[in-house]
Amino acid sequence: MKVLRQKKVIALAIAAVLAMSALAGCGDEKKEAGAEKGKVYRVGVLQLVQHGALDDSNKGFVDGLAARGYKDGANIQIDQQNAQGDQSNLKTISQRFVNNKVDLIFAIATPAAQIVANETKTIPIVGAAIVDYKTARLVQSNEKPGGNVTGTTNHNPPQRQIDLALKLVPKAKTVGALYTSSELNAQLQVKAMKEYAAEKGLTVIEATVTNVNDIQQAAQSLLGKVDFIYCPTDNTIASAMANVAKITVPAKIPVFVGDETMVKRGGTAGISVNFYKLGFQAGEMTADILSGKSKPADMPIGSQEEVRVIINQEAAKAIGLSIPEELMKEAQ
Amino acid sequence: MGDLMVSTVAQGLLWSVMAVGLYLTFRTLHIADLSVEGSFPLGGAIAAVLLMENHSPAAAIFAAGAAGMLAGAVTGLLHTKLKIPALLAGILTMIALYSVNLRIMGKANLSLLNIDTVYTSLTFLNLSPNMITFLVGLIIAILIPVLLYCFFGTEIGMALRATGNNPQMIRAMGVNTDAMLLLGLIISNGLVAVAGAFIAQDNGFADVGMGVGTIVIGLASVIIGEVLFGSRSVKNPLISVVLGSIAYRIVIAAVLYLGMPPNDLKLFTAILVAIALSMPLFKDKWDSRKVG
């Protein structure tokens, strides 16, 4: 009897799973029928995790497409997916896109792009929130990708932040680098920063964190040792910028950052890239690919041309920084 | 649809190696070993570094397994020699491995795109990439449980199983239970690292963050397998774990397919595992009501 009942449970479970897949199958067919009628392009969006900068890229992408006449729900269907930081979900989602034969995949953040690039060599892939496409082996070169991957980079040369810092803190001798050790993008920026700092005769002290809970201590460890702190565009630090400010502002240590939102949340100043604009640009590139105007192989990795100096007046005042006239004019 | 099924099952097969490793500690030794969240990316890291230096995929996978065993030994020694509770010992190893993995890779993410892997070495079979993954998954999902089953049949294997079931009795019989715990953790983490090596090659990169959530995936696979496919005898649970891993992937794929809001996904996973964990209780109640 017991065995029989167990078998029933198994049968029910299998039936449930099959029913779910069948339901999913129906949805799929409908979508395809629509595609044939009105030439509706289907774009899959794969985002690594819910996060300010990545959300901005995503929003910019959708708006960029709309600006070129590809309106979601009308002549284009955008399938939004988010792996919620679980890298095994990235695989499942990217397989789904490839199996559904979407027309293009928009990948936000490096692991997302790598996983889809490994899954398909034919479907065009546009990326965003990726610092170095070449190091991630997504393209042959950033000028001429050569494959099915292109996109925009949020690479923000650290030289800019250091130059700005030296204008505001001319007597600086030591710089602290505060970043997340698990973020490739942050690592690459800090590496470039160290090279440039050496050129300028600055000593670099690094403090790395693994998650938001380490930030307070890491920032604390730099106090008294450094003249200013540099933060790259780093997801973890960005999300806890207020926490950093709580320590650095009373200690009168300016923090120079590469992302606008980080200045708003307590950073002192920065020369910023804008993730929304970079997403927008990626949306425009996507429109060019969908309309057949260009191929990913020939499209250089886009970067933000005009960057802005942003100064957090309140923080600067609290730290006691005097801001030169010319910078004031340039800044926002 | 068929292709999606193949790739989903293939994922389940690859992940089943990790789940089998977890089964060994969780069900056989009754330890929830958190060091797997570090040994999984450790396997991926070692494999990626070796593959980038043009070593063969086989060498990369064996080296990954050996490194995982070393990690398991650390947890085992912390637990048995220094008497640190198993849960804590696992957490300590997991934290330590984060730094070790960063050292091994030199950075947070190593790309394996356009590098020869175990999967590209099979392209001569002229199959689709999904079929190759499926094939590789099938081979390891059969081979590893069979090897483990054979091991369970040996004297040491039996002592290992008995250590989890009744430590007092087995100690009275002159078996060193600490040595058995150590051995179990070594084998388990070795398997988890091997899984990490296979999955990193399949994903196309090794990332220091790839271990996040693996313990949940592994436990969910073990428990779903037990609930759906039973756990009697020695051979049956191993088969159940593999099937459970596939079932877990199918559920996740179906949920993503149906367009669940991504923010709810983790909650859903937790509910799924909680339901699976409480199933035996409900089944007992159901059974006793029928009899009464």
mmCIF file with all atom_site columns, C-alpha atoms in Angstrom, chain A residues 11 23 35-36 44 53 59 97 110 113 145 148 151 194 199 206 242 259 265 293 297 302 312 315 323 331:
data_model
loop_
_atom_site.group_PDB
_atom_site.id
_atom_site.type_symbol
_atom_site.label_atom_id
_atom_site.label_alt_id
_atom_site.label_comp_id
_atom_site.label_asym_id
_atom_site.label_entity_id
_atom_site.label_seq_id
_atom_site.pdbx_PDB_ins_code
_atom_site.Cartn_x
_atom_site.Cartn_y
_atom_site.Cartn_z
_atom_site.occupancy
_atom_site.B_iso_or_equiv
_atom_site.pdbx_formal_charge
_atom_site.auth_seq_id
_atom_site.auth_comp_id
_atom_site.auth_asym_id
_atom_site.auth_atom_id
_atom_site.pdbx_PDB_model_num
ATOM 1  C CA . ALA A 1 11  ? 3.184  10.645 -10.554 1.00 0.00 ? 11  ALA A CA 1
ATOM 2  C CA . LEU A 1 23  ? 1.736  26.043 -19.957 1.00 0.00 ? 23  LEU A CA 1
ATOM 3  C CA . ALA A 1 35  ? 6.402  37.771 -34.347 1.00 0.00 ? 35  ALA A CA 1
ATOM 4  C CA . GLU A 1 36  ? 5.467  36.484 -37.764 1.00 0.00 ? 36  GLU A CA 1
ATOM 5  C CA . GLY A 1 44  ? 16.200 39.283 -24.069 1.00 0.00 ? 44  GLY A CA 1
ATOM 6  C CA . ALA A 1 53  ? 23.798 51.351 -11.604 1.00 0.00 ? 53  ALA A CA 1
ATOM 7  C CA . LYS A 1 59  ? 16.293 51.740 -18.020 1.00 0.00 ? 59  LYS A CA 1
ATOM 8  C CA . PHE A 1 97  ? 16.913 33.127 -24.602 1.00 0.00 ? 97  PHE A CA 1
ATOM 9  C CA . THR A 1 110 ? 30.477 40.979 -16.918 1.00 0.00 ? 110 THR A CA 1
ATOM 10 C CA . ALA A 1 113 ? 27.771 38.779 -20.837 1.00 0.00 ? 113 ALA A CA 1
ATOM 11 C CA . PRO A 1 145 ? 35.110 43.253 -31.624 1.00 0.00 ? 145 PRO A CA 1
ATOM 12 C CA . ASN A 1 148 ? 28.787 38.670 -32.007 1.00 0.00 ? 148 ASN A CA 1
ATOM 13 C CA . GLY A 1 151 ? 28.325 47.159 -26.120 1.00 0.00 ? 151 GLY A CA 1
ATOM 14 C CA . LYS A 1 194 ? 48.143 52.583 -8.958  1.00 0.00 ? 194 LYS A CA 1
ATOM 15 C CA . GLU A 1 199 ? 53.765 58.491 -11.967 1.00 0.00 ? 199 GLU A CA 1
ATOM 16 C CA . GLU A 1 206 ? 44.666 49.506 -0.463  1.00 0.00 ? 206 GLU A CA 1
ATOM 17 C CA . ALA A 1 242 ? 26.622 56.847 3.066   1.00 0.00 ? 242 ALA A CA 1
ATOM 18 C CA . ASP A 1 259 ? 30.117 57.436 -10.288 1.00 0.00 ? 259 ASP A CA 1
ATOM 19 C CA . ARG A 1 265 ? 25.431 59.711 -1.382  1.00 0.00 ? 265 ARG A CA 1
ATOM 20 C CA . LYS A 1 293 ? 22.536 48.876 -40.292 1.00 0.00 ? 293 LYS A CA 1
ATOM 21 C CA . ALA A 1 297 ? 31.696 42.563 -35.196 1.00 0.00 ? 297 ALA A CA 1
ATOM 22 C CA . GLY A 1 302 ? 31.085 52.618 -26.894 1.00 0.00 ? 302 GLY A CA 1
ATOM 23 C CA . ASN A 1 312 ? 29.219 67.459 -3.305  1.00 0.00 ? 312 ASN A CA 1
ATOM 24 C CA . ALA A 1 315 ? 30.653 67.307 1.938   1.00 0.00 ? 315 ALA A CA 1
ATOM 25 C CA . ILE A 1 323 ? 37.215 74.719 -4.499  1.00 0.00 ? 323 ILE A CA 1
ATOM 26 C CA . ALA A 1 331 ? 31.115 71.430 -11.819 1.00 0.00 ? 331 ALA A CA 1
#
